[in-house]
């Protein structure tokens, strides 16, 4: 082991072979009861926990997600731990190219961890913040990938509930999208705005009433695609406010504009009723082949499969009738002279 480790408690850097943090004395080895992991870099820090780059004893690199609980009631904490373990087990069973694989989940001194695939890339929120509105053809390709993974989840009886650009990672090497943050941290977040209803700006009206359906994921994906195409972050706008895309970006096709507008309908029954329907509507319309007008014989041959026959040579014109023989001038018979 040659890479320095960091302390999960104070984030102090420690020597590779250190067992305890040189600053706070906390154990730097995670999961002493099973496969052991070491944290090597903070990827993202937050009030509810951090995301780290980590490794196992063999040196394989992982992403390690930490969740802190703020419960003061032991019964509430026990319930949250139980939900965490159940959801971790559920995620471990999911197998899809756009979902990171979960390798382990465990508790360690009041912290709760998930060990998963390390994705070398950046999320779509960072991309659009840096580059601005994304080209339509790129977003349509992304939409197809996201529809594929949501179709898979819905087929497993799962509702994602929190689709947004920040929850979609794009791998640097392959460009493949990965859906992250499956809501497993919500069990440990107490009275945090938006944690039980999705993310304001992307969540549909029914999620504010505690209801999440397949059509809720349709709405949130529509909001996500609207953000990517327009550069307009719905979290900075009035709730449920989505101007038509062509009013913001006139170059957007009417087909894409109409599909996203329908996905963002306020009433569930007015939206696409499945991700599959939305996926079909978002795919570019097939190009129409130009019409070729065939000669009659060629058209008949195309219908029967027989090669066209050459056209018959035109019949020679009939010779004109011979001109009538000229009529000789009338002979005059001399009249005998009178005697």
JSON list of C-alpha atoms in Angstrom, two decimals, residues 105-311:
[
{"chain": "A", "resi": 105, "resn": "UNK", "atom": "CA", "xyz": [-22.58, -1.79, 2.82]},
{"chain": "A", "resi": 106, "resn": "UNK", "atom": "CA", "xyz": [-21.78, -1.53, 6.52]},
{"chain": "A", "resi": 107, "resn": "UNK", "atom": "CA", "xyz": [-21.92, 0.63, 9.64]},
{"chain": "A", "resi": 108, "resn": "UNK", "atom": "CA", "xyz": [-18.75, 1.94, 11.24]},
{"chain": "A", "resi": 109, "resn": "UNK", "atom": "CA", "xyz": [-18.80, 3.95, 14.48]},
{"chain": "A", "resi": 110, "resn": "UNK", "atom": "CA", "xyz": [-22.03, 5.82, 13.77]},
{"chain": "A", "resi": 111, "resn": "UNK", "atom": "CA", "xyz": [-21.37, 6.25, 10.05]},
{"chain": "A", "resi": 112, "resn": "UNK", "atom": "CA", "xyz": [-23.01, 4.25, 7.29]},
{"chain": "A", "resi": 113, "resn": "UNK", "atom": "CA", "xyz": [-21.17, 3.37, 4.09]},
{"chain": "A", "resi": 114, "resn": "UNK", "atom": "CA", "xyz": [-21.84, 2.08, 0.60]},
{"chain": "A", "resi": 115, "resn": "UNK", "atom": "CA", "xyz": [-18.94, 0.79, -1.51]},
{"chain": "A", "resi": 116, "resn": "UNK", "atom": "CA", "xyz": [-19.62, 0.99, -5.24]},
{"chain": "A", "resi": 117, "resn": "UNK", "atom": "CA", "xyz": [-18.05, 1.35, -8.68]},
{"chain": "A", "resi": 118, "resn": "UNK", "atom": "CA", "xyz": [-15.78, 4.36, -9.02]},
{"chain": "A", "resi": 119, "resn": "UNK", "atom": "CA", "xyz": [-16.94, 6.48, -11.96]},
{"chain": "A", "resi": 120, "resn": "UNK", "atom": "CA", "xyz": [-14.24, 8.64, -13.48]},
{"chain": "A", "resi": 121, "resn": "UNK", "atom": "CA", "xyz": [-16.26, 11.49, -14.92]},
{"chain": "A", "resi": 122, "resn": "UNK", "atom": "CA", "xyz": [-18.51, 14.42, -14.03]},
{"chain": "A", "resi": 123, "resn": "UNK", "atom": "CA", "xyz": [-22.20, 14.95, -13.54]},
{"chain": "A", "resi": 124, "resn": "UNK", "atom": "CA", "xyz": [-24.46, 16.58, -16.12]},
{"chain": "A", "resi": 125, "resn": "UNK", "atom": "CA", "xyz": [-25.17, 19.55, -13.86]},
{"chain": "A", "resi": 126, "resn": "UNK", "atom": "CA", "xyz": [-21.47, 20.47, -13.90]},
{"chain": "A", "resi": 127, "resn": "UNK", "atom": "CA", "xyz": [-21.32, 19.98, -17.67]},
{"chain": "A", "resi": 128, "resn": "UNK", "atom": "CA", "xyz": [-24.24, 22.31, -18.42]},
{"chain": "A", "resi": 129, "resn": "UNK", "atom": "CA", "xyz": [-22.97, 24.86, -15.87]},
{"chain": "A", "resi": 130, "resn": "UNK", "atom": "CA", "xyz": [-19.62, 24.95, -17.68]},
{"chain": "A", "resi": 131, "resn": "UNK", "atom": "CA", "xyz": [-20.75, 24.63, -21.30]},
{"chain": "A", "resi": 132, "resn": "UNK", "atom": "CA", "xyz": [-24.27, 26.05, -21.29]},
{"chain": "A", "resi": 133, "resn": "UNK", "atom": "CA", "xyz": [-27.22, 24.54, -23.20]},
{"chain": "A", "resi": 134, "resn": "UNK", "atom": "CA", "xyz": [-26.34, 21.22, -24.80]},
{"chain": "A", "resi": 135, "resn": "UNK", "atom": "CA", "xyz": [-26.88, 20.34, -28.48]},
{"chain": "A", "resi": 136, "resn": "UNK", "atom": "CA", "xyz": [-30.17, 18.61, -29.20]},
{"chain": "A", "resi": 137, "resn": "UNK", "atom": "CA", "xyz": [-28.62, 15.50, -30.77]},
{"chain": "A", "resi": 138, "resn": "UNK", "atom": "CA", "xyz": [-26.42, 14.96, -27.69]},
{"chain": "A", "resi": 139, "resn": "UNK", "atom": "CA", "xyz": [-29.35, 15.38, -25.29]},
{"chain": "A", "resi": 140, "resn": "UNK", "atom": "CA", "xyz": [-31.49, 12.99, -27.34]},
{"chain": "A", "resi": 141, "resn": "UNK", "atom": "CA", "xyz": [-28.76, 10.34, -27.05]},
{"chain": "A", "resi": 142, "resn": "UNK", "atom": "CA", "xyz": [-28.57, 10.96, -23.28]},
{"chain": "A", "resi": 143, "resn": "UNK", "atom": "CA", "xyz": [-32.37, 10.78, -23.03]},
{"chain": "A", "resi": 144, "resn": "UNK", "atom": "CA", "xyz": [-32.35, 7.35, -24.65]},
{"chain": "A", "resi": 145, "resn": "UNK", "atom": "CA", "xyz": [-29.81, 6.06, -22.10]},
{"chain": "A", "resi": 146, "resn": "UNK", "atom": "CA", "xyz": [-31.75, 7.49, -19.16]},
{"chain": "A", "resi": 147, "resn": "UNK", "atom": "CA", "xyz": [-35.03, 6.07, -20.46]},
{"chain": "A", "resi": 148, "resn": "UNK", "atom": "CA", "xyz": [-33.36, 2.66, -20.73]},
{"chain": "A", "resi": 149, "resn": "UNK", "atom": "CA", "xyz": [-32.31, 2.60, -17.08]},
{"chain": "A", "resi": 150, "resn": "UNK", "atom": "CA", "xyz": [-35.68, 3.94, -15.86]},
{"chain": "A", "resi": 151, "resn": "UNK", "atom": "CA", "xyz": [-37.48, 1.28, -17.92]},
{"chain": "A", "resi": 152, "resn": "UNK", "atom": "CA", "xyz": [-35.33, -1.32, -16.18]},
{"chain": "A", "resi": 153, "resn": "UNK", "atom": "CA", "xyz": [-36.07, 0.09, -12.72]},
{"chain": "A", "resi": 154, "resn": "UNK", "atom": "CA", "xyz": [-39.80, 0.31, -13.38]},
{"chain": "A", "resi": 155, "resn": "UNK", "atom": "CA", "xyz": [-39.70, -3.28, -14.56]},
{"chain": "A", "resi": 156, "resn": "UNK", "atom": "CA", "xyz": [-38.23, -4.16, -11.15]},
{"chain": "A", "resi": 157, "resn": "UNK", "atom": "CA", "xyz": [-41.08, -2.34, -9.39]},
{"chain": "A", "resi": 158, "resn": "UNK", "atom": "CA", "xyz": [-38.87, 0.62, -8.40]},
{"chain": "A", "resi": 159, "resn": "UNK", "atom": "CA", "xyz": [-39.48, 4.36, -8.76]},
{"chain": "A", "resi": 160, "resn": "UNK", "atom": "CA", "xyz": [-36.31, 6.45, -8.91]},
{"chain": "A", "resi": 161, "resn": "UNK", "atom": "CA", "xyz": [-37.96, 9.62, -7.47]},
{"chain": "A", "resi": 162, "resn": "UNK", "atom": "CA", "xyz": [-35.00, 12.02, -7.84]},
{"chain": "A", "resi": 163, "resn": "UNK", "atom": "CA", "xyz": [-34.00, 12.40, -11.48]},
{"chain": "A", "resi": 164, "resn": "UNK", "atom": "CA", "xyz": [-31.91, 15.55, -12.05]},
{"chain": "A", "resi": 165, "resn": "UNK", "atom": "CA", "xyz": [-28.64, 16.42, -13.84]},
{"chain": "A", "resi": 166, "resn": "UNK", "atom": "CA", "xyz": [-26.63, 16.24, -10.60]},
{"chain": "A", "resi": 167, "resn": "UNK", "atom": "CA", "xyz": [-27.60, 12.57, -10.21]},
{"chain": "A", "resi": 168, "resn": "UNK", "atom": "CA", "xyz": [-26.30, 11.54, -13.64]},
{"chain": "A", "resi": 169, "resn": "UNK", "atom": "CA", "xyz": [-22.58, 10.93, -14.13]},
{"chain": "A", "resi": 170, "resn": "UNK", "atom": "CA", "xyz": [-20.90, 10.82, -17.55]},
{"chain": "A", "resi": 171, "resn": "UNK", "atom": "CA", "xyz": [-17.82, 8.63, -17.82]},
{"chain": "A", "resi": 172, "resn": "UNK", "atom": "CA", "xyz": [-14.82, 10.41, -19.35]},
{"chain": "A", "resi": 173, "resn": "UNK", "atom": "CA", "xyz": [-13.51, 7.47, -21.36]},
{"chain": "A", "resi": 174, "resn": "UNK", "atom": "CA", "xyz": [-16.71, 5.97, -22.79]},
{"chain": "A", "resi": 175, "resn": "UNK", "atom": "CA", "xyz": [-19.24, 8.80, -22.49]},
{"chain": "A", "resi": 176, "resn": "UNK", "atom": "CA", "xyz": [-21.65, 6.34, -20.85]},
{"chain": "A", "resi": 177, "resn": "UNK", "atom": "CA", "xyz": [-24.15, 7.77, -18.37]},
{"chain": "A", "resi": 178, "resn": "UNK", "atom": "CA", "xyz": [-24.48, 6.32, -14.87]},
{"chain": "A", "resi": 179, "resn": "UNK", "atom": "CA", "xyz": [-27.44, 6.97, -12.60]},
{"chain": "A", "resi": 180, "resn": "UNK", "atom": "CA", "xyz": [-26.29, 7.63, -9.04]},
{"chain": "A", "resi": 181, "resn": "UNK", "atom": "CA", "xyz": [-27.83, 8.45, -5.65]},
{"chain": "A", "resi": 182, "resn": "UNK", "atom": "CA", "xyz": [-30.78, 6.08, -5.43]},
{"chain": "A", "resi": 183, "resn": "UNK", "atom": "CA", "xyz": [-32.27, 7.83, -2.45]},
{"chain": "A", "resi": 184, "resn": "UNK", "atom": "CA", "xyz": [-30.64, 5.47, 0.02]},
{"chain": "A", "resi": 185, "resn": "UNK", "atom": "CA", "xyz": [-29.34, 8.43, 2.03]},
{"chain": "A", "resi": 186, "resn": "UNK", "atom": "CA", "xyz": [-32.85, 9.74, 2.62]},
{"chain": "A", "resi": 187, "resn": "UNK", "atom": "CA", "xyz": [-33.33, 7.36, 5.54]},
{"chain": "A", "resi": 188, "resn": "UNK", "atom": "CA", "xyz": [-30.76, 9.36, 7.52]},
{"chain": "A", "resi": 189, "resn": "UNK", "atom": "CA", "xyz": [-31.82, 12.91, 6.62]},
{"chain": "A", "resi": 190, "resn": "UNK", "atom": "CA", "xyz": [-34.10, 14.49, 9.19]},
{"chain": "A", "resi": 191, "resn": "UNK", "atom": "CA", "xyz": [-36.20, 17.52, 8.26]},
{"chain": "A", "resi": 192, "resn": "UNK", "atom": "CA", "xyz": [-34.03, 18.40, 5.27]},
{"chain": "A", "resi": 193, "resn": "UNK", "atom": "CA", "xyz": [-35.92, 20.28, 2.56]},
{"chain": "A", "resi": 194, "resn": "UNK", "atom": "CA", "xyz": [-36.57, 18.15, -0.47]},
{"chain": "A", "resi": 195, "resn": "UNK", "atom": "CA", "xyz": [-35.29, 14.84, 0.80]},
{"chain": "A", "resi": 196, "resn": "UNK", "atom": "CA", "xyz": [-38.65, 13.07, 0.94]},
{"chain": "A", "resi": 197, "resn": "UNK", "atom": "CA", "xyz": [-40.18, 14.69, -2.16]},
{"chain": "A", "resi": 198, "resn": "UNK", "atom": "CA", "xyz": [-37.30, 14.59, -4.58]},
{"chain": "A", "resi": 199, "resn": "UNK", "atom": "CA", "xyz": [-35.63, 17.87, -5.53]},
{"chain": "A", "resi": 200, "resn": "UNK", "atom": "CA", "xyz": [-37.75, 21.04, -5.82]},
{"chain": "A", "resi": 201, "resn": "UNK", "atom": "CA", "xyz": [-37.79, 22.18, -9.42]},
{"chain": "A", "resi": 202, "resn": "UNK", "atom": "CA", "xyz": [-37.59, 18.63, -10.75]},
{"chain": "A", "resi": 203, "resn": "UNK", "atom": "CA", "xyz": [-40.20, 16.91, -8.58]},
{"chain": "A", "resi": 204, "resn": "UNK", "atom": "CA", "xyz": [-43.81, 16.83, -9.89]},
{"chain": "A", "resi": 205, "resn": "UNK", "atom": "CA", "xyz": [-46.79, 18.09, -7.88]},
{"chain": "A", "resi": 206, "resn": "UNK", "atom": "CA", "xyz": [-47.86, 14.65, -6.62]},
{"chain": "A", "resi": 207, "resn": "UNK", "atom": "CA", "xyz": [-44.50, 14.04, -4.90]},
{"chain": "A", "resi": 208, "resn": "UNK", "atom": "CA", "xyz": [-45.23, 17.01, -2.63]},
{"chain": "A", "resi": 209, "resn": "UNK", "atom": "CA", "xyz": [-48.20, 14.97, -1.43]},
{"chain": "A", "resi": 210, "resn": "UNK", "atom": "CA", "xyz": [-46.06, 11.91, -0.77]},
{"chain": "A", "resi": 211, "resn": "UNK", "atom": "CA", "xyz": [-47.05, 10.07, -3.96]},
{"chain": "A", "resi": 212, "resn": "UNK", "atom": "CA", "xyz": [-44.44, 8.78, -6.41]},
{"chain": "A", "resi": 213, "resn": "UNK", "atom": "CA", "xyz": [-45.41, 6.86, -9.55]},
{"chain": "A", "resi": 214, "resn": "UNK", "atom": "CA", "xyz": [-43.90, 5.98, -12.91]},
{"chain": "A", "resi": 215, "resn": "UNK", "atom": "CA", "xyz": [-45.38, 9.20, -14.26]},
{"chain": "A", "resi": 216, "resn": "UNK", "atom": "CA", "xyz": [-43.43, 11.06, -11.55]},
{"chain": "A", "resi": 217, "resn": "UNK", "atom": "CA", "xyz": [-40.20, 9.81, -13.11]},
{"chain": "A", "resi": 218, "resn": "UNK", "atom": "CA", "xyz": [-41.53, 10.89, -16.52]},
{"chain": "A", "resi": 219, "resn": "UNK", "atom": "CA", "xyz": [-41.99, 14.44, -15.19]},
{"chain": "A", "resi": 220, "resn": "UNK", "atom": "CA", "xyz": [-38.58, 14.60, -13.51]},
{"chain": "A", "resi": 221, "resn": "UNK", "atom": "CA", "xyz": [-36.85, 13.33, -16.64]},
{"chain": "A", "resi": 222, "resn": "UNK", "atom": "CA", "xyz": [-38.70, 15.96, -18.67]},
{"chain": "A", "resi": 223, "resn": "UNK", "atom": "CA", "xyz": [-37.48, 18.64, -16.25]},
{"chain": "A", "resi": 224, "resn": "UNK", "atom": "CA", "xyz": [-33.94, 17.29, -16.50]},
{"chain": "A", "resi": 225, "resn": "UNK", "atom": "CA", "xyz": [-33.97, 17.34, -20.32]},
{"chain": "A", "resi": 226, "resn": "UNK", "atom": "CA", "xyz": [-35.49, 20.84, -20.31]},
{"chain": "A", "resi": 227, "resn": "UNK", "atom": "CA", "xyz": [-32.57, 22.02, -18.13]},
{"chain": "A", "resi": 228, "resn": "UNK", "atom": "CA", "xyz": [-29.97, 20.38, -20.37]},
{"chain": "A", "resi": 229, "resn": "UNK", "atom": "CA", "xyz": [-31.42, 21.84, -23.57]},
{"chain": "A", "resi": 230, "resn": "UNK", "atom": "CA", "xyz": [-32.16, 25.34, -22.30]},
{"chain": "A", "resi": 231, "resn": "UNK", "atom": "CA", "xyz": [-29.49, 25.87, -19.62]},
{"chain": "A", "resi": 232, "resn": "UNK", "atom": "CA", "xyz": [-32.33, 27.12, -17.38]},
{"chain": "A", "resi": 233, "resn": "UNK", "atom": "CA", "xyz": [-32.08, 25.58, -13.89]},
{"chain": "A", "resi": 234, "resn": "UNK", "atom": "CA", "xyz": [-35.62, 24.92, -12.57]},
{"chain": "A", "resi": 235, "resn": "UNK", "atom": "CA", "xyz": [-34.36, 25.18, -8.99]},
{"chain": "A", "resi": 236, "resn": "UNK", "atom": "CA", "xyz": [-33.87, 28.91, -9.62]},
{"chain": "A", "resi": 237, "resn": "UNK", "atom": "CA", "xyz": [-37.37, 29.45, -11.01]},
{"chain": "A", "resi": 238, "resn": "UNK", "atom": "CA", "xyz": [-40.95, 29.39, -9.75]},
{"chain": "A", "resi": 239, "resn": "UNK", "atom": "CA", "xyz": [-42.25, 25.87, -9.05]},
{"chain": "A", "resi": 240, "resn": "UNK", "atom": "CA", "xyz": [-43.58, 23.99, -12.07]},
{"chain": "A", "resi": 241, "resn": "UNK", "atom": "CA", "xyz": [-42.55, 26.81, -14.42]},
{"chain": "A", "resi": 242, "resn": "UNK", "atom": "CA", "xyz": [-41.28, 25.47, -17.74]},
{"chain": "A", "resi": 243, "resn": "UNK", "atom": "CA", "xyz": [-41.61, 27.73, -20.81]},
{"chain": "A", "resi": 244, "resn": "UNK", "atom": "CA", "xyz": [-41.84, 25.94, -24.14]},
{"chain": "A", "resi": 245, "resn": "UNK", "atom": "CA", "xyz": [-38.35, 25.03, -25.29]},
{"chain": "A", "resi": 246, "resn": "UNK", "atom": "CA", "xyz": [-38.71, 26.60, -28.73]},
{"chain": "A", "resi": 247, "resn": "UNK", "atom": "CA", "xyz": [-39.46, 29.92, -27.04]},
{"chain": "A", "resi": 248, "resn": "UNK", "atom": "CA", "xyz": [-36.07, 29.67, -25.32]},
{"chain": "A", "resi": 249, "resn": "UNK", "atom": "CA", "xyz": [-34.06, 27.90, -28.02]},
{"chain": "A", "resi": 250, "resn": "UNK", "atom": "CA", "xyz": [-35.75, 28.33, -31.41]},
{"chain": "A", "resi": 251, "resn": "UNK", "atom": "CA", "xyz": [-33.44, 25.76, -33.05]},
{"chain": "A", "resi": 252, "resn": "UNK", "atom": "CA", "xyz": [-34.99, 22.92, -31.01]},
{"chain": "A", "resi": 253, "resn": "UNK", "atom": "CA", "xyz": [-37.13, 20.65, -33.18]},
{"chain": "A", "resi": 254, "resn": "UNK", "atom": "CA", "xyz": [-40.89, 20.83, -32.75]},
{"chain": "A", "resi": 255, "resn": "UNK", "atom": "CA", "xyz": [-40.93, 17.06, -32.07]},
{"chain": "A", "resi": 256, "resn": "UNK", "atom": "CA", "xyz": [-38.57, 17.37, -29.07]},
{"chain": "A", "resi": 257, "resn": "UNK", "atom": "CA", "xyz": [-40.35, 20.49, -27.83]},
{"chain": "A", "resi": 258, "resn": "UNK", "atom": "CA", "xyz": [-43.74, 18.74, -27.90]},
{"chain": "A", "resi": 259, "resn": "UNK", "atom": "CA", "xyz": [-42.45, 15.58, -26.20]},
{"chain": "A", "resi": 260, "resn": "UNK", "atom": "CA", "xyz": [-40.89, 17.44, -23.28]},
{"chain": "A", "resi": 261, "resn": "UNK", "atom": "CA", "xyz": [-43.93, 19.70, -22.89]},
{"chain": "A", "resi": 262, "resn": "UNK", "atom": "CA", "xyz": [-46.14, 16.62, -22.56]},
{"chain": "A", "resi": 263, "resn": "UNK", "atom": "CA", "xyz": [-43.77, 15.02, -20.04]},
{"chain": "A", "resi": 264, "resn": "UNK", "atom": "CA", "xyz": [-44.08, 18.18, -17.92]},
{"chain": "A", "resi": 265, "resn": "UNK", "atom": "CA", "xyz": [-47.86, 18.27, -17.74]},
{"chain": "A", "resi": 266, "resn": "UNK", "atom": "CA", "xyz": [-49.10, 19.01, -14.23]},
{"chain": "A", "resi": 267, "resn": "UNK", "atom": "CA", "xyz": [-51.65, 16.18, -14.17]},
{"chain": "A", "resi": 268, "resn": "UNK", "atom": "CA", "xyz": [-50.29, 12.64, -14.28]},
{"chain": "A", "resi": 269, "resn": "UNK", "atom": "CA", "xyz": [-52.97, 11.47, -16.70]},
{"chain": "A", "resi": 270, "resn": "UNK", "atom": "CA", "xyz": [-51.91, 14.13, -19.23]},
{"chain": "A", "resi": 271, "resn": "UNK", "atom": "CA", "xyz": [-48.29, 12.96, -19.34]},
{"chain": "A", "resi": 272, "resn": "UNK", "atom": "CA", "xyz": [-46.84, 9.98, -21.13]},
{"chain": "A", "resi": 273, "resn": "UNK", "atom": "CA", "xyz": [-48.06, 6.98, -19.16]},
{"chain": "A", "resi": 274, "resn": "UNK", "atom": "CA", "xyz": [-44.72, 5.20, -19.28]},
{"chain": "A", "resi": 275, "resn": "UNK", "atom": "CA", "xyz": [-41.04, 5.90, -19.85]},
{"chain": "A", "resi": 276, "resn": "UNK", "atom": "CA", "xyz": [-41.31, 3.69, -22.94]},
{"chain": "A", "resi": 277, "resn": "UNK", "atom": "CA", "xyz": [-43.83, 6.11, -24.47]},
{"chain": "A", "resi": 278, "resn": "UNK", "atom": "CA", "xyz": [-41.57, 9.07, -23.71]},
{"chain": "A", "resi": 279, "resn": "UNK", "atom": "CA", "xyz": [-38.57, 7.23, -25.14]},
{"chain": "A", "resi": 280, "resn": "UNK", "atom": "CA", "xyz": [-40.39, 6.60, -28.42]},
{"chain": "A", "resi": 281, "resn": "UNK", "atom": "CA", "xyz": [-41.50, 10.24, -28.64]},
{"chain": "A", "resi": 282, "resn": "UNK", "atom": "CA", "xyz": [-37.95, 11.51, -28.03]},
{"chain": "A", "resi": 283, "resn": "UNK", "atom": "CA", "xyz": [-36.36, 9.42, -30.76]},
{"chain": "A", "resi": 284, "resn": "UNK", "atom": "CA", "xyz": [-35.79, 11.32, -34.01]},
{"chain": "A", "resi": 285, "resn": "UNK", "atom": "CA", "xyz": [-38.42, 10.74, -36.66]},
{"chain": "A", "resi": 286, "resn": "UNK", "atom": "CA", "xyz": [-37.22, 8.35, -39.39]},
{"chain": "A", "resi": 287, "resn": "UNK", "atom": "CA", "xyz": [-36.11, 10.11, -42.55]},
{"chain": "A", "resi": 288, "resn": "UNK", "atom": "CA", "xyz": [-38.59, 9.86, -45.44]},
{"chain": "A", "resi": 289, "resn": "UNK", "atom": "CA", "xyz": [-37.05, 8.39, -48.60]},
{"chain": "A", "resi": 290, "resn": "UNK", "atom": "CA", "xyz": [-37.58, 10.52, -51.73]},
{"chain": "A", "resi": 291, "resn": "UNK", "atom": "CA", "xyz": [-40.30, 9.21, -54.02]},
{"chain": "A", "resi": 292, "resn": "UNK", "atom": "CA", "xyz": [-39.02, 7.77, -57.31]},
{"chain": "A", "resi": 293, "resn": "UNK", "atom": "CA", "xyz": [-41.47, 7.68, -60.18]},
{"chain": "A", "resi": 294, "resn": "UNK", "atom": "CA", "xyz": [-40.76, 4.61, -62.33]},
{"chain": "A", "resi": 295, "resn": "UNK", "atom": "CA", "xyz": [-41.80, 4.07, -65.94]},
{"chain": "A", "resi": 296, "resn": "UNK", "atom": "CA", "xyz": [-44.81, 1.79, -66.22]},
{"chain": "A", "resi": 297, "resn": "UNK", "atom": "CA", "xyz": [-42.80, -1.27, -67.29]},
{"chain": "A", "resi": 298, "resn": "UNK", "atom": "CA", "xyz": [-40.21, -0.77, -64.55]},
{"chain": "A", "resi": 299, "resn": "UNK", "atom": "CA", "xyz": [-42.91, -0.32, -61.91]},
{"chain": "A", "resi": 300, "resn": "UNK", "atom": "CA", "xyz": [-44.59, -3.56, -63.03]},
{"chain": "A", "resi": 301, "resn": "UNK", "atom": "CA", "xyz": [-41.26, -5.36, -62.93]},
{"chain": "A", "resi": 302, "resn": "UNK", "atom": "CA", "xyz": [-40.58, -4.07, -59.42]},
{"chain": "A", "resi": 303, "resn": "UNK", "atom": "CA", "xyz": [-43.94, -5.40, -58.30]},
{"chain": "A", "resi": 304, "resn": "UNK", "atom": "CA", "xyz": [-43.43, -8.86, -59.85]},
{"chain": "A", "resi": 305, "resn": "UNK", "atom": "CA", "xyz": [-39.70, -9.20, -59.41]},
{"chain": "A", "resi": 306, "resn": "UNK", "atom": "CA", "xyz": [-39.21, -9.81, -63.16]},
{"chain": "A", "resi": 307, "resn": "UNK", "atom": "CA", "xyz": [-36.57, -7.84, -65.04]},
{"chain": "A", "resi": 308, "resn": "UNK", "atom": "CA", "xyz": [-38.07, -5.10, -67.15]},
{"chain": "A", "resi": 309, "resn": "UNK", "atom": "CA", "xyz": [-38.49, -5.97, -70.84]},
{"chain": "A", "resi": 310, "resn": "UNK", "atom": "CA", "xyz": [-37.03, -3.67, -73.44]},
{"chain": "A", "resi": 311, "resn": "UNK", "atom": "CA", "xyz": [-39.58, -1.57, -75.22]}
]
